[in-house]
Amino acid sequence: MGLSSTAKEVLKASTQSPNRGESSEEVSDGSYWCYDCSERIRDLDQEGEETPECPSCGDAMEFERSATTTGCAC
């Protein structure tokens, strides 16, 4: 195995999954945002299944998927 083959394998292994290594922390799917107030609540910090209201203005927040999640966000 040559040096370039080894480098390619290392790069391939390091970019295949957004979850690199073991973690005891729960993985977030995204966050709720109020774009008007620039408020953010991680989905893991939100209690219940309902869409949270912005703590600043009270409007419903929008869910945005994390860039580290795989698959389509549509």
mmJSON file of the N, C-alpha and C atoms, coordinates in Angstrom:
{"data_MODEL":{"atom_site":{
"group_PDB":["ATOM","ATOM","ATOM","ATOM","ATOM","ATOM","ATOM","ATOM","ATOM","ATOM","ATOM","ATOM","ATOM","ATOM","ATOM","ATOM","ATOM","ATOM","ATOM","ATOM","ATOM","ATOM","ATOM","ATOM","ATOM","ATOM","ATOM","ATOM","ATOM","ATOM","ATOM","ATOM","ATOM","ATOM","ATOM","ATOM","ATOM","ATOM","ATOM","ATOM","ATOM","ATOM","ATOM","ATOM","ATOM","ATOM","ATOM","ATOM","ATOM","ATOM","ATOM","ATOM","ATOM","ATOM","ATOM","ATOM","ATOM","ATOM","ATOM","ATOM","ATOM","ATOM","ATOM","ATOM","ATOM","ATOM","ATOM","ATOM","ATOM","ATOM","ATOM","ATOM","ATOM","ATOM","ATOM","ATOM","ATOM","ATOM","ATOM","ATOM","ATOM","ATOM","ATOM","ATOM","ATOM","ATOM","ATOM","ATOM","ATOM","ATOM","ATOM","ATOM","ATOM","ATOM","ATOM","ATOM","ATOM","ATOM","ATOM","ATOM","ATOM","ATOM","ATOM","ATOM","ATOM","ATOM","ATOM","ATOM","ATOM","ATOM","ATOM","ATOM","ATOM","ATOM","ATOM","ATOM","ATOM","ATOM","ATOM","ATOM","ATOM","ATOM","ATOM","ATOM","ATOM","ATOM","ATOM","ATOM","ATOM","ATOM","ATOM","ATOM","ATOM","ATOM","ATOM","ATOM","ATOM","ATOM","ATOM","ATOM","ATOM","ATOM","ATOM","ATOM","ATOM","ATOM","ATOM","ATOM","ATOM","ATOM","ATOM","ATOM","ATOM","ATOM","ATOM","ATOM","ATOM","ATOM","ATOM","ATOM","ATOM","ATOM","ATOM","ATOM","ATOM","ATOM","ATOM","ATOM","ATOM","ATOM","ATOM","ATOM","ATOM","ATOM","ATOM","ATOM","ATOM","ATOM","ATOM","ATOM","ATOM","ATOM","ATOM","ATOM","ATOM","ATOM","ATOM","ATOM","ATOM","ATOM","ATOM","ATOM","ATOM","ATOM","ATOM","ATOM","ATOM","ATOM","ATOM","ATOM","ATOM","ATOM","ATOM","ATOM","ATOM","ATOM","ATOM","ATOM","ATOM","ATOM","ATOM","ATOM","ATOM","ATOM","ATOM","ATOM","ATOM","ATOM","ATOM","ATOM","ATOM","ATOM"],
"id":[1,2,3,4,5,6,7,8,9,10,11,12,13,14,15,16,17,18,19,20,21,22,23,24,25,26,27,28,29,30,31,32,33,34,35,36,37,38,39,40,41,42,43,44,45,46,47,48,49,50,51,52,53,54,55,56,57,58,59,60,61,62,63,64,65,66,67,68,69,70,71,72,73,74,75,76,77,78,79,80,81,82,83,84,85,86,87,88,89,90,91,92,93,94,95,96,97,98,99,100,101,102,103,104,105,106,107,108,109,110,111,112,113,114,115,116,117,118,119,120,121,122,123,124,125,126,127,128,129,130,131,132,133,134,135,136,137,138,139,140,141,142,143,144,145,146,147,148,149,150,151,152,153,154,155,156,157,158,159,160,161,162,163,164,165,166,167,168,169,170,171,172,173,174,175,176,177,178,179,180,181,182,183,184,185,186,187,188,189,190,191,192,193,194,195,196,197,198,199,200,201,202,203,204,205,206,207,208,209,210,211,212,213,214,215,216,217,218,219,220,221,222],
"type_symbol":["N","C","C","N","C","C","N","C","C","N","C","C","N","C","C","N","C","C","N","C","C","N","C","C","N","C","C","N","C","C","N","C","C","N","C","C","N","C","C","N","C","C","N","C","C","N","C","C","N","C","C","N","C","C","N","C","C","N","C","C","N","C","C","N","C","C","N","C","C","N","C","C","N","C","C","N","C","C","N","C","C","N","C","C","N","C","C","N","C","C","N","C","C","N","C","C","N","C","C","N","C","C","N","C","C","N","C","C","N","C","C","N","C","C","N","C","C","N","C","C","N","C","C","N","C","C","N","C","C","N","C","C","N","C","C","N","C","C","N","C","C","N","C","C","N","C","C","N","C","C","N","C","C","N","C","C","N","C","C","N","C","C","N","C","C","N","C","C","N","C","C","N","C","C","N","C","C","N","C","C","N","C","C","N","C","C","N","C","C","N","C","C","N","C","C","N","C","C","N","C","C","N","C","C","N","C","C","N","C","C","N","C","C","N","C","C","N","C","C","N","C","C"],
"label_atom_id":["N","CA","C","N","CA","C","N","CA","C","N","CA","C","N","CA","C","N","CA","C","N","CA","C","N","CA","C","N","CA","C","N","CA","C","N","CA","C","N","CA","C","N","CA","C","N","CA","C","N","CA","C","N","CA","C","N","CA","C","N","CA","C","N","CA","C","N","CA","C","N","CA","C","N","CA","C","N","CA","C","N","CA","C","N","CA","C","N","CA","C","N","CA","C","N","CA","C","N","CA","C","N","CA","C","N","CA","C","N","CA","C","N","CA","C","N","CA","C","N","CA","C","N","CA","C","N","CA","C","N","CA","C","N","CA","C","N","CA","C","N","CA","C","N","CA","C","N","CA","C","N","CA","C","N","CA","C","N","CA","C","N","CA","C","N","CA","C","N","CA","C","N","CA","C","N","CA","C","N","CA","C","N","CA","C","N","CA","C","N","CA","C","N","CA","C","N","CA","C","N","CA","C","N","CA","C","N","CA","C","N","CA","C","N","CA","C","N","CA","C","N","CA","C","N","CA","C","N","CA","C","N","CA","C","N","CA","C","N","CA","C","N","CA","C","N","CA","C","N","CA","C","N","CA","C","N","CA","C"],
"label_alt_id":[null,null,null,null,null,null,null,null,null,null,null,null,null,null,null,null,null,null,null,null,null,null,null,null,null,null,null,null,null,null,null,null,null,null,null,null,null,null,null,null,null,null,null,null,null,null,null,null,null,null,null,null,null,null,null,null,null,null,null,null,null,null,null,null,null,null,null,null,null,null,null,null,null,null,null,null,null,null,null,null,null,null,null,null,null,null,null,null,null,null,null,null,null,null,null,null,null,null,null,null,null,null,null,null,null,null,null,null,null,null,null,null,null,null,null,null,null,null,null,null,null,null,null,null,null,null,null,null,null,null,null,null,null,null,null,null,null,null,null,null,null,null,null,null,null,null,null,null,null,null,null,null,null,null,null,null,null,null,null,null,null,null,null,null,null,null,null,null,null,null,null,null,null,null,null,null,null,null,null,null,null,null,null,null,null,null,null,null,null,null,null,null,null,null,null,null,null,null,null,null,null,null,null,null,null,null,null,null,null,null,null,null,null,null,null,null,null,null,null,null,null,null],
"label_comp_id":["MET","MET","MET","GLY","GLY","GLY","LEU","LEU","LEU","SER","SER","SER","SER","SER","SER","THR","THR","THR","ALA","ALA","ALA","LYS","LYS","LYS","GLU","GLU","GLU","VAL","VAL","VAL","LEU","LEU","LEU","LYS","LYS","LYS","ALA","ALA","ALA","SER","SER","SER","THR","THR","THR","GLN","GLN","GLN","SER","SER","SER","PRO","PRO","PRO","ASN","ASN","ASN","ARG","ARG","ARG","GLY","GLY","GLY","GLU","GLU","GLU","SER","SER","SER","SER","SER","SER","GLU","GLU","GLU","GLU","GLU","GLU","VAL","VAL","VAL","SER","SER","SER","ASP","ASP","ASP","GLY","GLY","GLY","SER","SER","SER","TYR","TYR","TYR","TRP","TRP","TRP","CYS","CYS","CYS","TYR","TYR","TYR","ASP","ASP","ASP","CYS","CYS","CYS","SER","SER","SER","GLU","GLU","GLU","ARG","ARG","ARG","ILE","ILE","ILE","ARG","ARG","ARG","ASP","ASP","ASP","LEU","LEU","LEU","ASP","ASP","ASP","GLN","GLN","GLN","GLU","GLU","GLU","GLY","GLY","GLY","GLU","GLU","GLU","GLU","GLU","GLU","THR","THR","THR","PRO","PRO","PRO","GLU","GLU","GLU","CYS","CYS","CYS","PRO","PRO","PRO","SER","SER","SER","CYS","CYS","CYS","GLY","GLY","GLY","ASP","ASP","ASP","ALA","ALA","ALA","MET","MET","MET","GLU","GLU","GLU","PHE","PHE","PHE","GLU","GLU","GLU","ARG","ARG","ARG","SER","SER","SER","ALA","ALA","ALA","THR","THR","THR","THR","THR","THR","THR","THR","THR","GLY","GLY","GLY","CYS","CYS","CYS","ALA","ALA","ALA","CYS","CYS","CYS"],
"label_asym_id":["A","A","A","A","A","A","A","A","A","A","A","A","A","A","A","A","A","A","A","A","A","A","A","A","A","A","A","A","A","A","A","A","A","A","A","A","A","A","A","A","A","A","A","A","A","A","A","A","A","A","A","A","A","A","A","A","A","A","A","A","A","A","A","A","A","A","A","A","A","A","A","A","A","A","A","A","A","A","A","A","A","A","A","A","A","A","A","A","A","A","A","A","A","A","A","A","A","A","A","A","A","A","A","A","A","A","A","A","A","A","A","A","A","A","A","A","A","A","A","A","A","A","A","A","A","A","A","A","A","A","A","A","A","A","A","A","A","A","A","A","A","A","A","A","A","A","A","A","A","A","A","A","A","A","A","A","A","A","A","A","A","A","A","A","A","A","A","A","A","A","A","A","A","A","A","A","A","A","A","A","A","A","A","A","A","A","A","A","A","A","A","A","A","A","A","A","A","A","A","A","A","A","A","A","A","A","A","A","A","A","A","A","A","A","A","A","A","A","A","A","A","A"],
"label_entity_id":["1","1","1","1","1","1","1","1","1","1","1","1","1","1","1","1","1","1","1","1","1","1","1","1","1","1","1","1","1","1","1","1","1","1","1","1","1","1","1","1","1","1","1","1","1","1","1","1","1","1","1","1","1","1","1","1","1","1","1","1","1","1","1","1","1","1","1","1","1","1","1","1","1","1","1","1","1","1","1","1","1","1","1","1","1","1","1","1","1","1","1","1","1","1","1","1","1","1","1","1","1","1","1","1","1","1","1","1","1","1","1","1","1","1","1","1","1","1","1","1","1","1","1","1","1","1","1","1","1","1","1","1","1","1","1","1","1","1","1","1","1","1","1","1","1","1","1","1","1","1","1","1","1","1","1","1","1","1","1","1","1","1","1","1","1","1","1","1","1","1","1","1","1","1","1","1","1","1","1","1","1","1","1","1","1","1","1","1","1","1","1","1","1","1","1","1","1","1","1","1","1","1","1","1","1","1","1","1","1","1","1","1","1","1","1","1","1","1","1","1","1","1"],
"label_seq_id":[1,1,1,2,2,2,3,3,3,4,4,4,5,5,5,6,6,6,7,7,7,8,8,8,9,9,9,10,10,10,11,11,11,12,12,12,13,13,13,14,14,14,15,15,15,16,16,16,17,17,17,18,18,18,19,19,19,20,20,20,21,21,21,22,22,22,23,23,23,24,24,24,25,25,25,26,26,26,27,27,27,28,28,28,29,29,29,30,30,30,31,31,31,32,32,32,33,33,33,34,34,34,35,35,35,36,36,36,37,37,37,38,38,38,39,39,39,40,40,40,41,41,41,42,42,42,43,43,43,44,44,44,45,45,45,46,46,46,47,47,47,48,48,48,49,49,49,50,50,50,51,51,51,52,52,52,53,53,53,54,54,54,55,55,55,56,56,56,57,57,57,58,58,58,59,59,59,60,60,60,61,61,61,62,62,62,63,63,63,64,64,64,65,65,65,66,66,66,67,67,67,68,68,68,69,69,69,70,70,70,71,71,71,72,72,72,73,73,73,74,74,74],
"pdbx_PDB_ins_code":[null,null,null,null,null,null,null,null,null,null,null,null,null,null,null,null,null,null,null,null,null,null,null,null,null,null,null,null,null,null,null,null,null,null,null,null,null,null,null,null,null,null,null,null,null,null,null,null,null,null,null,null,null,null,null,null,null,null,null,null,null,null,null,null,null,null,null,null,null,null,null,null,null,null,null,null,null,null,null,null,null,null,null,null,null,null,null,null,null,null,null,null,null,null,null,null,null,null,null,null,null,null,null,null,null,null,null,null,null,null,null,null,null,null,null,null,null,null,null,null,null,null,null,null,null,null,null,null,null,null,null,null,null,null,null,null,null,null,null,null,null,null,null,null,null,null,null,null,null,null,null,null,null,null,null,null,null,null,null,null,null,null,null,null,null,null,null,null,null,null,null,null,null,null,null,null,null,null,null,null,null,null,null,null,null,null,null,null,null,null,null,null,null,null,null,null,null,null,null,null,null,null,null,null,null,null,null,null,null,null,null,null,null,null,null,null,null,null,null,null,null,null],
"Cartn_x":[0.864,0.0,0.905,0.711,1.53,1.034,1.818,1.479,0.179,-0.016,-1.242,-2.466,-2.327,-3.441,-3.814,-2.816,-3.065,-3.758,-3.299,-3.907,-5.358,-5.635,-7.009,-7.917,-7.439,-8.249,-8.546,-7.556,-7.759,-8.777,-8.65,-9.6,-10.998,-11.103,-12.404,-13.076,-12.338,-12.895,-13.298,-12.574,-12.867,-14.036,-14.479,-15.554,-16.844,-16.904,-18.099,-19.24,-18.965,-20.013,-19.86,-20.981,-20.883,-20.576,-20.782,-20.525,-19.156,-18.157,-16.787,-16.425,-16.206,-15.826,-17.031,-16.76,-17.815,-18.18,-19.449,-19.916,-21.045,-20.997,-22.068,-23.21,-22.979,-23.989,-24.98,-26.247,-27.285,-27.039,-27.306,-27.062,-28.29,-28.054,-29.119,-29.484,-30.77,-31.231,-31.285,-31.225,-31.289,-31.709,-32.169,-32.571,-33.806,-34.493,-35.608,-35.058,-35.468,-34.951,-36.077,-35.835,-36.64,-35.691,-35.855,-34.935,-35.069,-36.25,-36.44,-35.652,-35.611,-34.952,-33.569,-33.197,-31.932,-31.852,-32.992,-33.058,-32.943,-32.269,-32.08,-32.307,-33.047,-33.236,-32.931,-31.928,-31.613,-32.786,-33.008,-34.119,-33.98,-32.773,-32.568,-32.904,-32.885,-33.211,-34.702,-35.452,-36.883,-37.635,-38.503,-39.324,-40.629,-41.08,-42.335,-42.151,-43.253,-43.226,-43.692,-44.228,-44.777,-43.67,-43.927,-42.994,-42.949,-41.751,-41.656,-41.951,-42.289,-42.467,-41.167,-40.874,-39.673,-39.761,-38.713,-38.745,-38.771,-38.339,-38.302,-39.608,-40.153,-41.34,-42.607,-42.475,-43.644,-44.148,-43.551,-43.947,-43.443,-44.098,-43.661,-42.295,-41.433,-40.093,-40.101,-39.096,-38.982,-37.88,-38.135,-37.138,-36.194,-34.913,-33.912,-32.99,-32.817,-31.963,-30.517,-29.811,-28.386,-27.621,-26.55,-25.702,-25.03,-24.951,-24.295,-25.23,-26.53,-27.436,-27.339,-27.548,-27.486,-28.877,-28.924,-30.2,-30.701,-31.775,-32.373,-33.138,-33.052,-33.775,-35.109,-35.488,-36.728,-37.935],
"Cartn_y":[-1.178,0.0,1.234,2.102,3.292,4.424,5.449,6.605,7.266,7.385,8.019,7.161,5.842,4.945,5.089,5.15,5.3,6.62,7.698,9.012,9.02,8.397,8.338,7.58,6.473,5.683,6.471,7.185,7.99,9.08,9.785,10.844,10.285,9.167,8.559,8.185,7.577,7.164,8.362,9.47,10.619,11.45,11.265,12.094,11.333,10.069,9.288,9.509,9.917,10.065,11.382,12.06,13.274,12.96,11.713,11.301,10.65,11.444,10.932,10.578,9.304,8.865,8.582,8.079,7.757,9.0,9.152,10.28,9.819,10.251,9.908,10.909,12.002,13.04,12.656,12.973,12.731,13.616,13.106,13.845,14.686,15.96,16.89,16.762,16.868,16.87,18.286,19.278,20.664,21.584,22.769,23.77,24.514,25.092,25.986,27.402,28.203,29.551,30.571,31.739,32.926,33.861,33.992,34.778,36.275,36.709,38.128,38.545,37.668,37.996,37.361,36.507,35.771,34.871,34.314,33.371,31.952,31.071,29.676,28.766,27.67,26.631,25.297,24.585,23.257,22.315,21.407,20.469,19.627,19.362,18.57,19.358,20.685,21.526,21.833,21.484,21.732,20.575,20.892,19.866,19.724,18.495,18.244,18.17,17.916,17.735,18.962,19.948,21.125,22.108,22.887,23.924,25.006,25.365,26.371,27.773,28.638,30.053,30.762,31.805,32.602,33.244,33.105,33.712,35.244,35.84,37.305,37.905,37.324,37.946,37.102,35.808,34.961,34.304,34.602,33.97,32.529,31.705,30.322,30.304,29.431,29.321,28.314,28.385,27.475,26.454,25.2,24.153,24.133,24.075,23.989,22.828,21.944,20.777,21.175,20.376,20.583,20.212,20.901,20.583,19.233,18.705,17.428,16.247,16.477,15.364,14.939,13.663,13.164,13.154,13.15,13.09,14.464,14.452,15.658,16.417,17.72,18.545,19.022,18.55,19.02,18.239],
"Cartn_z":[0.0,0.0,0.0,-0.941,-1.045,-0.158,-0.091,0.733,0.275,-1.049,-1.54,-1.247,-1.308,-0.972,0.489,1.348,2.779,3.067,2.458,2.657,2.186,1.056,0.536,1.494,2.052,2.985,4.261,4.766,5.973,5.716,4.597,4.262,4.046,3.387,3.137,4.456,5.364,6.647,7.496,7.388,8.237,7.733,6.492,5.943,5.689,6.015,5.707,6.68,7.889,8.88,9.625,9.919,10.717,12.176,12.6,13.976,14.044,14.322,14.351,15.783,16.029,17.357,18.225,19.381,20.336,21.137,21.424,22.201,23.098,24.337,25.262,25.166,24.436,24.276,23.189,23.411,22.419,21.201,20.009,18.781,18.438,18.173,17.836,16.357,16.052,14.664,14.099,14.96,14.513,15.633,15.274,16.256,15.787,16.756,16.465,16.461,15.458,15.289,15.195,15.764,15.486,14.769,13.468,12.671,12.946,13.352,13.66,14.901,15.9,17.175,17.319,16.364,16.417,17.646,18.031,19.15,18.612,19.357,18.956,20.152,19.918,20.932,20.281,20.783,20.235,20.463,19.544,19.684,20.954,21.394,22.611,23.87,23.771,24.919,25.005,23.973,23.91,24.566,25.49,26.127,25.375,25.2,24.505,23.004,22.317,20.862,20.095,20.79,20.113,19.733,18.7,18.273,19.352,19.806,20.875,20.369,21.314,21.012,21.346,20.596,20.831,22.219,23.019,24.354,24.318,23.21,23.113,22.602,21.498,20.881,20.995,21.306,21.465,20.195,19.045,17.782,17.736,16.912,16.733,16.056,16.53,15.963,14.825,13.947,12.806,13.079,12.685,12.865,11.675,11.954,10.899,11.241,10.271,10.49,10.629,11.398,11.598,10.339,10.096,8.94,9.083,10.303,10.527,10.331,10.146,9.91,8.465,8.229,6.855,6.246,4.937,4.241,3.827,3.119,2.579,3.658,3.645,4.609,4.051,2.871,2.265,2.706],
"occupancy":[1.0,1.0,1.0,1.0,1.0,1.0,1.0,1.0,1.0,1.0,1.0,1.0,1.0,1.0,1.0,1.0,1.0,1.0,1.0,1.0,1.0,1.0,1.0,1.0,1.0,1.0,1.0,1.0,1.0,1.0,1.0,1.0,1.0,1.0,1.0,1.0,1.0,1.0,1.0,1.0,1.0,1.0,1.0,1.0,1.0,1.0,1.0,1.0,1.0,1.0,1.0,1.0,1.0,1.0,1.0,1.0,1.0,1.0,1.0,1.0,1.0,1.0,1.0,1.0,1.0,1.0,1.0,1.0,1.0,1.0,1.0,1.0,1.0,1.0,1.0,1.0,1.0,1.0,1.0,1.0,1.0,1.0,1.0,1.0,1.0,1.0,1.0,1.0,1.0,1.0,1.0,1.0,1.0,1.0,1.0,1.0,1.0,1.0,1.0,1.0,1.0,1.0,1.0,1.0,1.0,1.0,1.0,1.0,1.0,1.0,1.0,1.0,1.0,1.0,1.0,1.0,1.0,1.0,1.0,1.0,1.0,1.0,1.0,1.0,1.0,1.0,1.0,1.0,1.0,1.0,1.0,1.0,1.0,1.0,1.0,1.0,1.0,1.0,1.0,1.0,1.0,1.0,1.0,1.0,1.0,1.0,1.0,1.0,1.0,1.0,1.0,1.0,1.0,1.0,1.0,1.0,1.0,1.0,1.0,1.0,1.0,1.0,1.0,1.0,1.0,1.0,1.0,1.0,1.0,1.0,1.0,1.0,1.0,1.0,1.0,1.0,1.0,1.0,1.0,1.0,1.0,1.0,1.0,1.0,1.0,1.0,1.0,1.0,1.0,1.0,1.0,1.0,1.0,1.0,1.0,1.0,1.0,1.0,1.0,1.0,1.0,1.0,1.0,1.0,1.0,1.0,1.0,1.0,1.0,1.0,1.0,1.0,1.0,1.0,1.0,1.0,1.0,1.0,1.0,1.0,1.0,1.0],
"B_iso_or_equiv":[0.0,0.0,0.0,0.0,0.0,0.0,0.0,0.0,0.0,0.0,0.0,0.0,0.0,0.0,0.0,0.0,0.0,0.0,0.0,0.0,0.0,0.0,0.0,0.0,0.0,0.0,0.0,0.0,0.0,0.0,0.0,0.0,0.0,0.0,0.0,0.0,0.0,0.0,0.0,0.0,0.0,0.0,0.0,0.0,0.0,0.0,0.0,0.0,0.0,0.0,0.0,0.0,0.0,0.0,0.0,0.0,0.0,0.0,0.0,0.0,0.0,0.0,0.0,0.0,0.0,0.0,0.0,0.0,0.0,0.0,0.0,0.0,0.0,0.0,0.0,0.0,0.0,0.0,0.0,0.0,0.0,0.0,0.0,0.0,0.0,0.0,0.0,0.0,0.0,0.0,0.0,0.0,0.0,0.0,0.0,0.0,0.0,0.0,0.0,0.0,0.0,0.0,0.0,0.0,0.0,0.0,0.0,0.0,0.0,0.0,0.0,0.0,0.0,0.0,0.0,0.0,0.0,0.0,0.0,0.0,0.0,0.0,0.0,0.0,0.0,0.0,0.0,0.0,0.0,0.0,0.0,0.0,0.0,0.0,0.0,0.0,0.0,0.0,0.0,0.0,0.0,0.0,0.0,0.0,0.0,0.0,0.0,0.0,0.0,0.0,0.0,0.0,0.0,0.0,0.0,0.0,0.0,0.0,0.0,0.0,0.0,0.0,0.0,0.0,0.0,0.0,0.0,0.0,0.0,0.0,0.0,0.0,0.0,0.0,0.0,0.0,0.0,0.0,0.0,0.0,0.0,0.0,0.0,0.0,0.0,0.0,0.0,0.0,0.0,0.0,0.0,0.0,0.0,0.0,0.0,0.0,0.0,0.0,0.0,0.0,0.0,0.0,0.0,0.0,0.0,0.0,0.0,0.0,0.0,0.0,0.0,0.0,0.0,0.0,0.0,0.0,0.0,0.0,0.0,0.0,0.0,0.0],
"pdbx_formal_charge":[null,null,null,null,null,null,null,null,null,null,null,null,null,null,null,null,null,null,null,null,null,null,null,null,null,null,null,null,null,null,null,null,null,null,null,null,null,null,null,null,null,null,null,null,null,null,null,null,null,null,null,null,null,null,null,null,null,null,null,null,null,null,null,null,null,null,null,null,null,null,null,null,null,null,null,null,null,null,null,null,null,null,null,null,null,null,null,null,null,null,null,null,null,null,null,null,null,null,null,null,null,null,null,null,null,null,null,null,null,null,null,null,null,null,null,null,null,null,null,null,null,null,null,null,null,null,null,null,null,null,null,null,null,null,null,null,null,null,null,null,null,null,null,null,null,null,null,null,null,null,null,null,null,null,null,null,null,null,null,null,null,null,null,null,null,null,null,null,null,null,null,null,null,null,null,null,null,null,null,null,null,null,null,null,null,null,null,null,null,null,null,null,null,null,null,null,null,null,null,null,null,null,null,null,null,null,null,null,null,null,null,null,null,null,null,null,null,null,null,null,null,null],
"auth_seq_id":[1,1,1,2,2,2,3,3,3,4,4,4,5,5,5,6,6,6,7,7,7,8,8,8,9,9,9,10,10,10,11,11,11,12,12,12,13,13,13,14,14,14,15,15,15,16,16,16,17,17,17,18,18,18,19,19,19,20,20,20,21,21,21,22,22,22,23,23,23,24,24,24,25,25,25,26,26,26,27,27,27,28,28,28,29,29,29,30,30,30,31,31,31,32,32,32,33,33,33,34,34,34,35,35,35,36,36,36,37,37,37,38,38,38,39,39,39,40,40,40,41,41,41,42,42,42,43,43,43,44,44,44,45,45,45,46,46,46,47,47,47,48,48,48,49,49,49,50,50,50,51,51,51,52,52,52,53,53,53,54,54,54,55,55,55,56,56,56,57,57,57,58,58,58,59,59,59,60,60,60,61,61,61,62,62,62,63,63,63,64,64,64,65,65,65,66,66,66,67,67,67,68,68,68,69,69,69,70,70,70,71,71,71,72,72,72,73,73,73,74,74,74],
"auth_comp_id":["MET","MET","MET","GLY","GLY","GLY","LEU","LEU","LEU","SER","SER","SER","SER","SER","SER","THR","THR","THR","ALA","ALA","ALA","LYS","LYS","LYS","GLU","GLU","GLU","VAL","VAL","VAL","LEU","LEU","LEU","LYS","LYS","LYS","ALA","ALA","ALA","SER","SER","SER","THR","THR","THR","GLN","GLN","GLN","SER","SER","SER","PRO","PRO","PRO","ASN","ASN","ASN","ARG","ARG","ARG","GLY","GLY","GLY","GLU","GLU","GLU","SER","SER","SER","SER","SER","SER","GLU","GLU","GLU","GLU","GLU","GLU","VAL","VAL","VAL","SER","SER","SER","ASP","ASP","ASP","GLY","GLY","GLY","SER","SER","SER","TYR","TYR","TYR","TRP","TRP","TRP","CYS","CYS","CYS","TYR","TYR","TYR","ASP","ASP","ASP","CYS","CYS","CYS","SER","SER","SER","GLU","GLU","GLU","ARG","ARG","ARG","ILE","ILE","ILE","ARG","ARG","ARG","ASP","ASP","ASP","LEU","LEU","LEU","ASP","ASP","ASP","GLN","GLN","GLN","GLU","GLU","GLU","GLY","GLY","GLY","GLU","GLU","GLU","GLU","GLU","GLU","THR","THR","THR","PRO","PRO","PRO","GLU","GLU","GLU","CYS","CYS","CYS","PRO","PRO","PRO","SER","SER","SER","CYS","CYS","CYS","GLY","GLY","GLY","ASP","ASP","ASP","ALA","ALA","ALA","MET","MET","MET","GLU","GLU","GLU","PHE","PHE","PHE","GLU","GLU","GLU","ARG","ARG","ARG","SER","SER","SER","ALA","ALA","ALA","THR","THR","THR","THR","THR","THR","THR","THR","THR","GLY","GLY","GLY","CYS","CYS","CYS","ALA","ALA","ALA","CYS","CYS","CYS"],
"auth_asym_id":["A","A","A","A","A","A","A","A","A","A","A","A","A","A","A","A","A","A","A","A","A","A","A","A","A","A","A","A","A","A","A","A","A","A","A","A","A","A","A","A","A","A","A","A","A","A","A","A","A","A","A","A","A","A","A","A","A","A","A","A","A","A","A","A","A","A","A","A","A","A","A","A","A","A","A","A","A","A","A","A","A","A","A","A","A","A","A","A","A","A","A","A","A","A","A","A","A","A","A","A","A","A","A","A","A","A","A","A","A","A","A","A","A","A","A","A","A","A","A","A","A","A","A","A","A","A","A","A","A","A","A","A","A","A","A","A","A","A","A","A","A","A","A","A","A","A","A","A","A","A","A","A","A","A","A","A","A","A","A","A","A","A","A","A","A","A","A","A","A","A","A","A","A","A","A","A","A","A","A","A","A","A","A","A","A","A","A","A","A","A","A","A","A","A","A","A","A","A","A","A","A","A","A","A","A","A","A","A","A","A","A","A","A","A","A","A","A","A","A","A","A","A"],
"auth_atom_id":["N","CA","C","N","CA","C","N","CA","C","N","CA","C","N","CA","C","N","CA","C","N","CA","C","N","CA","C","N","CA","C","N","CA","C","N","CA","C","N","CA","C","N","CA","C","N","CA","C","N","CA","C","N","CA","C","N","CA","C","N","CA","C","N","CA","C","N","CA","C","N","CA","C","N","CA","C","N","CA","C","N","CA","C","N","CA","C","N","CA","C","N","CA","C","N","CA","C","N","CA","C","N","CA","C","N","CA","C","N","CA","C","N","CA","C","N","CA","C","N","CA","C","N","CA","C","N","CA","C","N","CA","C","N","CA","C","N","CA","C","N","CA","C","N","CA","C","N","CA","C","N","CA","C","N","CA","C","N","CA","C","N","CA","C","N","CA","C","N","CA","C","N","CA","C","N","CA","C","N","CA","C","N","CA","C","N","CA","C","N","CA","C","N","CA","C","N","CA","C","N","CA","C","N","CA","C","N","CA","C","N","CA","C","N","CA","C","N","CA","C","N","CA","C","N","CA","C","N","CA","C","N","CA","C","N","CA","C","N","CA","C","N","CA","C","N","CA","C","N","CA","C","N","CA","C","N","CA","C"],
"pdbx_PDB_model_num":[1,1,1,1,1,1,1,1,1,1,1,1,1,1,1,1,1,1,1,1,1,1,1,1,1,1,1,1,1,1,1,1,1,1,1,1,1,1,1,1,1,1,1,1,1,1,1,1,1,1,1,1,1,1,1,1,1,1,1,1,1,1,1,1,1,1,1,1,1,1,1,1,1,1,1,1,1,1,1,1,1,1,1,1,1,1,1,1,1,1,1,1,1,1,1,1,1,1,1,1,1,1,1,1,1,1,1,1,1,1,1,1,1,1,1,1,1,1,1,1,1,1,1,1,1,1,1,1,1,1,1,1,1,1,1,1,1,1,1,1,1,1,1,1,1,1,1,1,1,1,1,1,1,1,1,1,1,1,1,1,1,1,1,1,1,1,1,1,1,1,1,1,1,1,1,1,1,1,1,1,1,1,1,1,1,1,1,1,1,1,1,1,1,1,1,1,1,1,1,1,1,1,1,1,1,1,1,1,1,1,1,1,1,1,1,1,1,1,1,1,1,1]
}}}
